[in-house]
Tab-separated table of C-alpha atoms and ligand atoms in Angstrom:
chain	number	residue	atom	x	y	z
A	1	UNK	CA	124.743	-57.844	-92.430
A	2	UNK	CA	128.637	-57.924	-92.826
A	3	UNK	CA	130.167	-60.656	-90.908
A	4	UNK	CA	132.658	-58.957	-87.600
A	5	UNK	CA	136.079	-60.591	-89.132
A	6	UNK	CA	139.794	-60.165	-88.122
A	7	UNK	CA	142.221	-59.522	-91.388
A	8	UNK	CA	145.441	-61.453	-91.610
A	9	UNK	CA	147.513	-60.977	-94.661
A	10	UNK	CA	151.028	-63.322	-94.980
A	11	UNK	CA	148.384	-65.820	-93.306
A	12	UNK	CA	151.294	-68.940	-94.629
A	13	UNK	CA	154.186	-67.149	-92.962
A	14	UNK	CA	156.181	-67.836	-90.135
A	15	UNK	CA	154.541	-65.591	-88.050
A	16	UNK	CA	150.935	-66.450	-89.467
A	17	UNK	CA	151.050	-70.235	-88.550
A	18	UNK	CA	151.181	-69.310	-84.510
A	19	UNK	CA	148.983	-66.568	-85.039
A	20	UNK	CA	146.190	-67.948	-86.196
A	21	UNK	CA	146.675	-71.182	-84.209
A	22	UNK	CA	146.438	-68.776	-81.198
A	23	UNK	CA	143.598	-66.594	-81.974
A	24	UNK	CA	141.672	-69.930	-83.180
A	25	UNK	CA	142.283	-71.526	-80.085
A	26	UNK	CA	140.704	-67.838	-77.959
A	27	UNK	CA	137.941	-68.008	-80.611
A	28	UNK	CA	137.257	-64.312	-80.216
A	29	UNK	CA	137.016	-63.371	-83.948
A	30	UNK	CA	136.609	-65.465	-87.224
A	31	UNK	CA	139.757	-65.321	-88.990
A	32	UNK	CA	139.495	-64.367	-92.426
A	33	UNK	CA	143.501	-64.411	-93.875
A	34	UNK	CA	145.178	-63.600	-97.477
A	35	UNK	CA	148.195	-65.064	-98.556
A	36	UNK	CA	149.756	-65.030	-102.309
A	37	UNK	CA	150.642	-68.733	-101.661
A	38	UNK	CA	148.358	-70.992	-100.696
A	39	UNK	CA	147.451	-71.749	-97.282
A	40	UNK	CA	148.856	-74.812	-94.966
A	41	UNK	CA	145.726	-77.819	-94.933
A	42	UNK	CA	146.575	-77.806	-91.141
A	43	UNK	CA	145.694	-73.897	-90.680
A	44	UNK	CA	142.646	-73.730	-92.831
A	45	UNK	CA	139.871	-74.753	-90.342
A	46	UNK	CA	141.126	-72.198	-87.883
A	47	UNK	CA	140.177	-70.011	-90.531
A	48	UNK	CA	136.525	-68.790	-91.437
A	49	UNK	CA	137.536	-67.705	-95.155
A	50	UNK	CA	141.357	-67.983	-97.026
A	51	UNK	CA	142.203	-66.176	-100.201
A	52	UNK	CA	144.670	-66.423	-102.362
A	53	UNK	CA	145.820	-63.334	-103.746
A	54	UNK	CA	148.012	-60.425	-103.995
A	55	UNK	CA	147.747	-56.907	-101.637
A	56	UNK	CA	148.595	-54.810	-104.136
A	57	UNK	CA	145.026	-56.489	-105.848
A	58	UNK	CA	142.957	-53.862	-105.108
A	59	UNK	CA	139.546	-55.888	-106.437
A	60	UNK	CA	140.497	-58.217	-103.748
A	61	UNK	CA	140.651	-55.639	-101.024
A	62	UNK	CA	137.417	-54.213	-102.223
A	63	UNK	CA	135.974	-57.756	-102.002
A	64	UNK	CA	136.834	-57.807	-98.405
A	65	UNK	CA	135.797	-54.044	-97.918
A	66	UNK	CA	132.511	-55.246	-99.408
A	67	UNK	CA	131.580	-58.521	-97.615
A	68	UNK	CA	133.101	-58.158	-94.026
A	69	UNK	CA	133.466	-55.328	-90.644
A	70	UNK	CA	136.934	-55.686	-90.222
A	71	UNK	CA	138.017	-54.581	-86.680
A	72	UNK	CA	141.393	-55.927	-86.686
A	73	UNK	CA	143.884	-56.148	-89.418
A	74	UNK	CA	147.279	-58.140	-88.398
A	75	UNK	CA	149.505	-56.940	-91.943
A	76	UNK	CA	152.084	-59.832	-91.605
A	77	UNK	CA	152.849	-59.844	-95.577
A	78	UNK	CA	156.349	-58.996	-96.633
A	79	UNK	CA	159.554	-59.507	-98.809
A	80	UNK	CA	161.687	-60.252	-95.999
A	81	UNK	CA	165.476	-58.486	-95.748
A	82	UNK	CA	167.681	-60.970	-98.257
A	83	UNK	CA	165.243	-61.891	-100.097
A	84	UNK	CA	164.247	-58.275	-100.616
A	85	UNK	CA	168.038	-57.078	-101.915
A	86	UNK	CA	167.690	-59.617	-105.236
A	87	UNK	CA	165.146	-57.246	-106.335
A	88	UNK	CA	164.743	-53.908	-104.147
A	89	UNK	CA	162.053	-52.226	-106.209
A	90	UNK	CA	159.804	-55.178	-106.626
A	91	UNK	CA	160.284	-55.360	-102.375
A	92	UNK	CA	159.567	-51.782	-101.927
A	93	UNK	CA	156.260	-52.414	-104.320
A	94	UNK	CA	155.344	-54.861	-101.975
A	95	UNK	CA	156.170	-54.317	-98.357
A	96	UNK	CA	155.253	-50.191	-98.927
A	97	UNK	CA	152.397	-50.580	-101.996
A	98	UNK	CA	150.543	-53.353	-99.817
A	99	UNK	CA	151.023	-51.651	-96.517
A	100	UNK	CA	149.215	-48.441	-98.149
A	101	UNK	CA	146.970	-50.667	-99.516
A	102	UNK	CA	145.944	-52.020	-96.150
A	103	UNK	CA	145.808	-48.502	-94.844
A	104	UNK	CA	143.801	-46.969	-96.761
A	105	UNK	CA	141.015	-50.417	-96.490
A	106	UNK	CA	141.485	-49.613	-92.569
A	107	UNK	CA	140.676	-45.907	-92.921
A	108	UNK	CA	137.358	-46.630	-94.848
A	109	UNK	CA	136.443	-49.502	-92.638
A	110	UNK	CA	136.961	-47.276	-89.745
A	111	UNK	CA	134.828	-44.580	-91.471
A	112	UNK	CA	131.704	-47.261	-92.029
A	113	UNK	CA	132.388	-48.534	-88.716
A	114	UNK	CA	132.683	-44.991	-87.023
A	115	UNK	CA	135.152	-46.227	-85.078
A	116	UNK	CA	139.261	-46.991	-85.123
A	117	UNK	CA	140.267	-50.071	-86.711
A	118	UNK	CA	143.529	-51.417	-85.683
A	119	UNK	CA	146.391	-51.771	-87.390
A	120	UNK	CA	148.788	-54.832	-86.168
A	121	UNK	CA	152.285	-53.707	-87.883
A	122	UNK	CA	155.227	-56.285	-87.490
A	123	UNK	CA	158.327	-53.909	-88.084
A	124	UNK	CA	161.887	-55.269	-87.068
A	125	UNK	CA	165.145	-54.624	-85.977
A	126	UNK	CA	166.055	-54.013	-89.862
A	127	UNK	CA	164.716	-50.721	-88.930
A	128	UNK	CA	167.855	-49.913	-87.287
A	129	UNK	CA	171.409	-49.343	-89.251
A	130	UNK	CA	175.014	-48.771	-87.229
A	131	UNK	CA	177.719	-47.934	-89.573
A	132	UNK	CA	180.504	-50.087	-88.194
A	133	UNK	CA	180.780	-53.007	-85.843
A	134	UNK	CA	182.707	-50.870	-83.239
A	135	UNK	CA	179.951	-48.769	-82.587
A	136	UNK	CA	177.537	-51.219	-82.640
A	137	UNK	CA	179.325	-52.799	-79.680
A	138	UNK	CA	179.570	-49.279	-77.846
A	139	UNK	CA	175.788	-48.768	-78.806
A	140	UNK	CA	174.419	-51.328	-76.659
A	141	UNK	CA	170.779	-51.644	-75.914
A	142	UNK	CA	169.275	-49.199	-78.384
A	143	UNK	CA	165.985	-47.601	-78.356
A	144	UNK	CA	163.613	-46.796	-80.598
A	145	UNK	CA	164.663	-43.551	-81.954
A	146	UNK	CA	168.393	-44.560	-82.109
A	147	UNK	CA	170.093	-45.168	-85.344
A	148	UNK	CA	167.118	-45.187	-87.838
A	149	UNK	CA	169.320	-44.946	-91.087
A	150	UNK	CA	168.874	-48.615	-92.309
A	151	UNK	CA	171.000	-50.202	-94.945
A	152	UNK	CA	168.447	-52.398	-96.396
A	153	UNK	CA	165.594	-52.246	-98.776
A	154	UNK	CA	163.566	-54.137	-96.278
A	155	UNK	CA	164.758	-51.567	-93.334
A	156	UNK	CA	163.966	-48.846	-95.486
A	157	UNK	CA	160.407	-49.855	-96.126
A	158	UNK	CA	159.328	-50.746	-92.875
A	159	UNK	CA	160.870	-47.614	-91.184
A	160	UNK	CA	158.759	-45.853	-93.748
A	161	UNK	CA	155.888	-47.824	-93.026
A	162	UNK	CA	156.394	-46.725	-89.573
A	163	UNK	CA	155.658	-42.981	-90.694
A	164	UNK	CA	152.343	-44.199	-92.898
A	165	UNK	CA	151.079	-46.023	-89.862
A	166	UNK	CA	151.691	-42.686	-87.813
A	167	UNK	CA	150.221	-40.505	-90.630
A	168	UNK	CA	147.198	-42.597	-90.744
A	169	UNK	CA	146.571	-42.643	-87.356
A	170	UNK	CA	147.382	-39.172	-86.347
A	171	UNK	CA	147.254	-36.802	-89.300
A	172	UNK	CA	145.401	-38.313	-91.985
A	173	UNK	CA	141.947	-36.139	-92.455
A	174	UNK	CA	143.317	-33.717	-90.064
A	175	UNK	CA	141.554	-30.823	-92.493
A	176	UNK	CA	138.150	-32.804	-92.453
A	177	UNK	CA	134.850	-31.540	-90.123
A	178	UNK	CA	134.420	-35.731	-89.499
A	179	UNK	CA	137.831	-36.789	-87.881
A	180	UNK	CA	137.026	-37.136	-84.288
A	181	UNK	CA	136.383	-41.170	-85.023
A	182	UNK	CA	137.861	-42.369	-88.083
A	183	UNK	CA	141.719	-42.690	-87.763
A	184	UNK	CA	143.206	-45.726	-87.675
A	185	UNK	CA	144.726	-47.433	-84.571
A	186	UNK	CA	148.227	-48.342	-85.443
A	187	UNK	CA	149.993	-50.432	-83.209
A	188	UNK	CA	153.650	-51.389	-84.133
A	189	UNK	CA	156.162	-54.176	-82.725
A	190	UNK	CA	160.186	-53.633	-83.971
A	191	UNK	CA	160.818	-57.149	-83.730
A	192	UNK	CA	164.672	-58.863	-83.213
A	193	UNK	CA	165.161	-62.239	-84.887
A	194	UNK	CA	162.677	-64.546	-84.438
A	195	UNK	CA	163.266	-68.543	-84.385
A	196	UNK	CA	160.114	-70.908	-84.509
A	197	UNK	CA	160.295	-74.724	-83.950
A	198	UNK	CA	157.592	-75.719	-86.937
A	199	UNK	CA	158.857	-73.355	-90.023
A	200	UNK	CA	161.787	-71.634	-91.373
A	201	UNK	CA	161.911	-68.508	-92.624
A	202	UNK	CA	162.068	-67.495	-96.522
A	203	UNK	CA	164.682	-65.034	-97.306
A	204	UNK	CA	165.520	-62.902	-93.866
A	205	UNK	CA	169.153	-62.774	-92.555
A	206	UNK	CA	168.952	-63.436	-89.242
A	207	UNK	CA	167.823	-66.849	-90.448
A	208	UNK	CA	171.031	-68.448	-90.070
A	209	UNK	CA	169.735	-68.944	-85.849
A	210	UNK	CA	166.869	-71.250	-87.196
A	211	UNK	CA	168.306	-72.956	-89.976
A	212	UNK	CA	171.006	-74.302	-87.193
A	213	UNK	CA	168.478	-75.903	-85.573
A	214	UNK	CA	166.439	-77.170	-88.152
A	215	UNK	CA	169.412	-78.329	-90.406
A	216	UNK	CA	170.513	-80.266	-87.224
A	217	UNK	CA	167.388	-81.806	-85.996
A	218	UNK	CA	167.225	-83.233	-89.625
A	219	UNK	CA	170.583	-84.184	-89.712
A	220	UNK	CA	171.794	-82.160	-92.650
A	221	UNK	CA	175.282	-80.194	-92.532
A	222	UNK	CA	174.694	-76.429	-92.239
A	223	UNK	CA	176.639	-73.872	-93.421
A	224	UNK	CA	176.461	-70.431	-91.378
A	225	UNK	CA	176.448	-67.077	-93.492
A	226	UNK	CA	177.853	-65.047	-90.678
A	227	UNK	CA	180.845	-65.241	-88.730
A	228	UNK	CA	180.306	-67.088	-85.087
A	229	UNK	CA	181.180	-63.458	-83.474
A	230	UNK	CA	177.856	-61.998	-84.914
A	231	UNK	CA	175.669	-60.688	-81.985
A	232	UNK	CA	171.606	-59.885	-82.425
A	233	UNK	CA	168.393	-59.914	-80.162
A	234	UNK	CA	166.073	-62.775	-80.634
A	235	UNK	CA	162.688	-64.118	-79.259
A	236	UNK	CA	161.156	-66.731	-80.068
A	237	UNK	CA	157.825	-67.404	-82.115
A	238	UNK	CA	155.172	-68.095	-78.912
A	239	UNK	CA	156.611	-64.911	-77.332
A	240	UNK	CA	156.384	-62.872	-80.934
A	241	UNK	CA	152.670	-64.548	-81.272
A	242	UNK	CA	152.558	-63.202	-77.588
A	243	UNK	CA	153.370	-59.396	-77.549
A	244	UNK	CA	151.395	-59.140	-80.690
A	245	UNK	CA	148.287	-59.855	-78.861
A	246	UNK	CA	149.062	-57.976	-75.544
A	247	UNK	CA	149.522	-55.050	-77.540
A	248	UNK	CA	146.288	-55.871	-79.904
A	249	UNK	CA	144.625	-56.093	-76.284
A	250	UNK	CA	146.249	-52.902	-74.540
A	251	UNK	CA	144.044	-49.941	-74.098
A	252	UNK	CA	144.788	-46.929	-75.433
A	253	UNK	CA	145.215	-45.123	-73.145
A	254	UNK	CA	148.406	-46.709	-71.296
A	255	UNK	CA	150.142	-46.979	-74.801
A	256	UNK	CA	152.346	-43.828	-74.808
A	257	UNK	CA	154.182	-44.656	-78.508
A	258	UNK	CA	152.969	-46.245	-81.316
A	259	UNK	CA	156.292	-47.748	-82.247
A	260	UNK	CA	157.755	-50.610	-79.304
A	261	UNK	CA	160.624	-52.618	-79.510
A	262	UNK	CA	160.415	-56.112	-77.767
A	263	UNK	CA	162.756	-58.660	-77.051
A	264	UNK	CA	163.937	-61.642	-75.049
A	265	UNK	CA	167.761	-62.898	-75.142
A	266	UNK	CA	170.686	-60.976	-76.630
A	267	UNK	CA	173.299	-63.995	-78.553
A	268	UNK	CA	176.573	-64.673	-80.904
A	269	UNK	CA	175.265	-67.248	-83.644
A	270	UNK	CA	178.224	-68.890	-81.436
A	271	UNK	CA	176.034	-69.581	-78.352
A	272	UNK	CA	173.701	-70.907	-80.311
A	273	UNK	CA	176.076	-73.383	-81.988
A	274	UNK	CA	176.861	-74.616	-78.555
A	275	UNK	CA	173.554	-75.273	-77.695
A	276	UNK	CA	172.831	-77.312	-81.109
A	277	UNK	CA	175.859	-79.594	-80.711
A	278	UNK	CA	174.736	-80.299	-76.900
A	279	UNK	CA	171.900	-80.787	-78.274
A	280	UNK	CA	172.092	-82.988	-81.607
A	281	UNK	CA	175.758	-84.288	-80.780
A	282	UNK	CA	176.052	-85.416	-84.343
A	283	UNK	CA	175.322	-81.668	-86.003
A	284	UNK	CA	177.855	-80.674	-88.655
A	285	UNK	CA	178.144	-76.916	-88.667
A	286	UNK	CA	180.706	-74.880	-90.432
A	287	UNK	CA	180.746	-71.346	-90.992
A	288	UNK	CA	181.795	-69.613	-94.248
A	289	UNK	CA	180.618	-65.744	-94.363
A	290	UNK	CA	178.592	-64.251	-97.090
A	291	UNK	CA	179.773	-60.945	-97.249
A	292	UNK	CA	177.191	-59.233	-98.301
A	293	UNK	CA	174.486	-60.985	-95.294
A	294	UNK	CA	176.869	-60.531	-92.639
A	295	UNK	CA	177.022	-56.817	-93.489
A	296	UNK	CA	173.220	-56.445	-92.993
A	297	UNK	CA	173.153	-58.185	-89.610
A	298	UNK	CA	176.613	-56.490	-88.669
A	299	UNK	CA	174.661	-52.793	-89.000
A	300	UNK	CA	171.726	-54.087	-86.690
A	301	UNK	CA	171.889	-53.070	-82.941
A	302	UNK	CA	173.379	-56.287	-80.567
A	303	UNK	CA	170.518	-55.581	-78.535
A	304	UNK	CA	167.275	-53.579	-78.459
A	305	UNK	CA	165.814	-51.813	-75.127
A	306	UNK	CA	162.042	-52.608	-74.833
A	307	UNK	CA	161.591	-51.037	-71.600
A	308	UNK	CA	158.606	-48.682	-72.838
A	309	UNK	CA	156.853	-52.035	-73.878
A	310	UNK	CA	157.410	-53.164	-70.578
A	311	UNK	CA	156.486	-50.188	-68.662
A	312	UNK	CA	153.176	-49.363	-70.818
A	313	UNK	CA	151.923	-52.600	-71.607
A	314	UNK	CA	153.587	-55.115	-69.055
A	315	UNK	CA	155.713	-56.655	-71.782
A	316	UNK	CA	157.408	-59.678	-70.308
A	317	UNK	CA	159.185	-62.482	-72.893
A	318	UNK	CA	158.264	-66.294	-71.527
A	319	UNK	CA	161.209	-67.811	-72.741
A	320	UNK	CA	164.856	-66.811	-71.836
A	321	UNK	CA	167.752	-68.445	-73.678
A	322	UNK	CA	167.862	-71.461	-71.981
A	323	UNK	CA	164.213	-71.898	-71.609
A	324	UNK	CA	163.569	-71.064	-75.398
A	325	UNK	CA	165.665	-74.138	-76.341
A	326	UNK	CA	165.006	-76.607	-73.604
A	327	UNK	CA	161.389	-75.809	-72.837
A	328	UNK	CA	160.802	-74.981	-76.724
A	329	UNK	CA	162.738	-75.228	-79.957
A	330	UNK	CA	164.078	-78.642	-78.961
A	331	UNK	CA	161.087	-80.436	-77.823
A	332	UNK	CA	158.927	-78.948	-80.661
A	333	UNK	CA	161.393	-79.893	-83.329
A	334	UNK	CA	161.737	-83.298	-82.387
A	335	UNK	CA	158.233	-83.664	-82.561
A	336	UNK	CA	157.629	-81.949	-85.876
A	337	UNK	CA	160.296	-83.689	-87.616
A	338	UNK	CA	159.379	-86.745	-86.230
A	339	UNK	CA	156.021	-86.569	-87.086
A	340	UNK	CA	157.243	-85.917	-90.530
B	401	LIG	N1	164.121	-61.508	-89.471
B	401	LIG	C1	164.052	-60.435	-90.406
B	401	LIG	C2	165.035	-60.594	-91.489
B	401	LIG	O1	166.057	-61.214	-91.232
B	401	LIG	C3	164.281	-59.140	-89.735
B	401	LIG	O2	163.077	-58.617	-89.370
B	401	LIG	O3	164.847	-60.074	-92.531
C-alpha cells in the first residue's frame, strides 16, 4: 500500500523551514518535501523522505505519483521577484512549468484517490501592480480583485497561477461523465512581505525589511535598496506558517474565494529602521536606492484588505508591529546568531 504523505516542494526555503517545523511538531502527516538544493541537517528528521530535484523533472513527480497518496501538496517552490527579472523566461519556466507540473500530479492523485487533493498556493502581493506612487497612496487597503496588472515576471506568473489553480479546481474535466470527485482543492494565500528571524530570503524585493535586521544583529553595515518613504504590508513568518494551515484546515464550505489576501502591519522601511537602531544601537544603515527594486515595491499596494480571510476563515495575525519585533524577530535573532 502507498504510504498517506503530505507534498512540500521549496522544502529549504524561507517559508519551508517553519512549515515543516510546524507540521512535524502536530505530527498529523509524514512529510515527504522536494527541494533543488539540498535540505537543512536540522529539518531532515521532521521529514519522512527529502529529494533533491527539479519540478519541472517529471520522472521525479512520477516517482512520487508512484510510491505515495498524496492528500496535501504545499507548492512553496519559486524564483522569487528580483531574482526572477535577471532571467524572466527561465522564472516563468519555473514558477508557471512547475506549478502545472504540480497540478496536473494533484489531478491524477485526486482521480486514484477519488477524492480532492489540496492545493496549498503561496501567491503574494507581487500580484498586484499600481502605476504611480500617487495612486498607490489614494488606493489604500486593496482587495483582491484590485489592480491585477503586475509589473514583474514573478507577479505575472503567480497571478497566472492563480487562474491554473482556479481552472483546475473548477473547470478542468468539466466535459468528462467522472467529474463529480476529482478536481483539485486549490487554496491560495496573496501574501505581503514576509520577515523570519532564522533565514533570509534569496532574491525577493521586499527583502530589504529582513536584511535590516539580520545585517544588524550581526553587526554588518546595511545598505537599503529603497528609499526610507517606501510603504508595504508585512507579517511575519509564524503568522505566514499560521494562515497557511488555518486555511489547509478550513472546510469548504465557509471558504467563499479561492484567492485571500492576509496580512498583519502596514510600514515605511523607515519604521523599521527605528526599531533596529533601538534595538542594536550600534546598526549602521544607509540607504542608497536601486532604481530598478524600488520601482517594483513602489507599484505594490501600501496595504492589502484581508477582511474575506477574516470573515470566512477567522483569519487573525498573532503578531502586530510591536509584538513581531519584541515578542519575535529580536529575541529569535539573538538566539540564532548567537548560537552561531
Ligand atoms: N517577498 C516576495 C518578493 O519580494 C513577494 O512575494 O519577491
Amino acid at each position: 500500500m502507498r504510504k498517506e504523505v503530505v507534498l512540500i516542494t521549496g522544502a529549504n526555503g524561507e517559508m519551508g523551514h517553519g512549515l515543516i517545523n510546524h507540521l512535524a511538531q502536530q505530527g498529523r502527516a509524514l512529510i515527504v518535501a522536494v527541494d533543488v538544493q539540498p535540505l537543512n541537517d536540522e529539518l531532515r528528521p521532521a521529514c519522512h523522505r527529502f529529494l533533491q530535484g527539479d519540478i519541472l523533472d517529471k520522472m521525479l513527480l512520477g516517482r512520487l505519483v508512484a510510491e505515495y497518496e498524496i492528500r496535501a501538496i504545499y507548492h512553496l517552490a519559486s524564483i522569487l521577484s528580483t531574482k526572477a527579472e535577471y532571467n524572466p523566461e527561465t522564472a516563468h519556466l519555473i514558477n508557471v512549468g512547475g506549478t502545472l507540473n504540480l497540478l496536473q500530479l494533484a489531478v491524477e492523485q485526486s482521480q486514484w484517490q477519488g477524492q480532492p487533493v489540496k492545493f496549498m498556493y503561496p501567491s503574494s502581493i507581487a500580484t498586484y501592480g499600481i502605476p504611480n506612487l500617487e495612486t498607490k497612496y489614494q488606493a489604500g487597503k486593496v482587495h483582491e480583485g484590485q489592480w491585477l496588472s503586475p509589473t514583474t515576471m514573478y507577479g505575472c506568473n503567480k497571478l497566472y497561477c492563480e487562474h491554473l489553480g482556479r481552472y483546475y479546481s473548477t473547470y478542468f474535466r468539466q466535459l468528462a461523465a467522472d467529474r463529480s470527485h476529482n478536481l483539485v482543492d486549490f487554496r491560495c494565500i496573496r501574501f505581503p512581505g514576509l520577515i523570519s528571524a532564522t533565514t533570509i530570503p534569496t532574491g525577493g524585493t521586499s527583502d530589504y525589511a529582513s536584511e535590516m535586521v539580520h545585517y544588524a544583529a550581526q553587526g554588518q553595515p546595511y545598505e537599503s535598496f529603497v528609499r526610507l518613504d517606501t510603504q508595504l504590508p508585512f507579517m511575519v513568518m509564524p503568522d505566514a506558517v499560521k494562515s497557511l494551515l488555518e486555511l489547509e484546515n478550513a472546510p469548504r464550505a465557509v471558504l467563499h474565494q479561492l484567492i485571500y489576501n492576509v496580512t498583519s502591519f502596514s510600514v515605511t522601511a523607515q519604521q523599521i529602521q527605528d526599531v533596529v537602531l533601538a534595538e542594536f544601537p550600534g546598526a549602521h544603515i544607509t540607504v542608497q536606492p536601486h532604481q530598478a527594486r524600488q520601482s517594483i515595491v513602489d507599484s505594490w499596494p501600501m496595504d492589502v484588505d484581508d477582511s474575506a480571510a477574516r470573515q470566512d476563515w477567522g483569519w487573525q495575525p498573532s503578531y502586530d508591529f510591536e509584538q513581531a519585533f519584541k515578542d519575535y524577530l529580536i529575541p529569535s535573532i539573538r538566539q540564532h546568531y548567537a548560537a552561531q
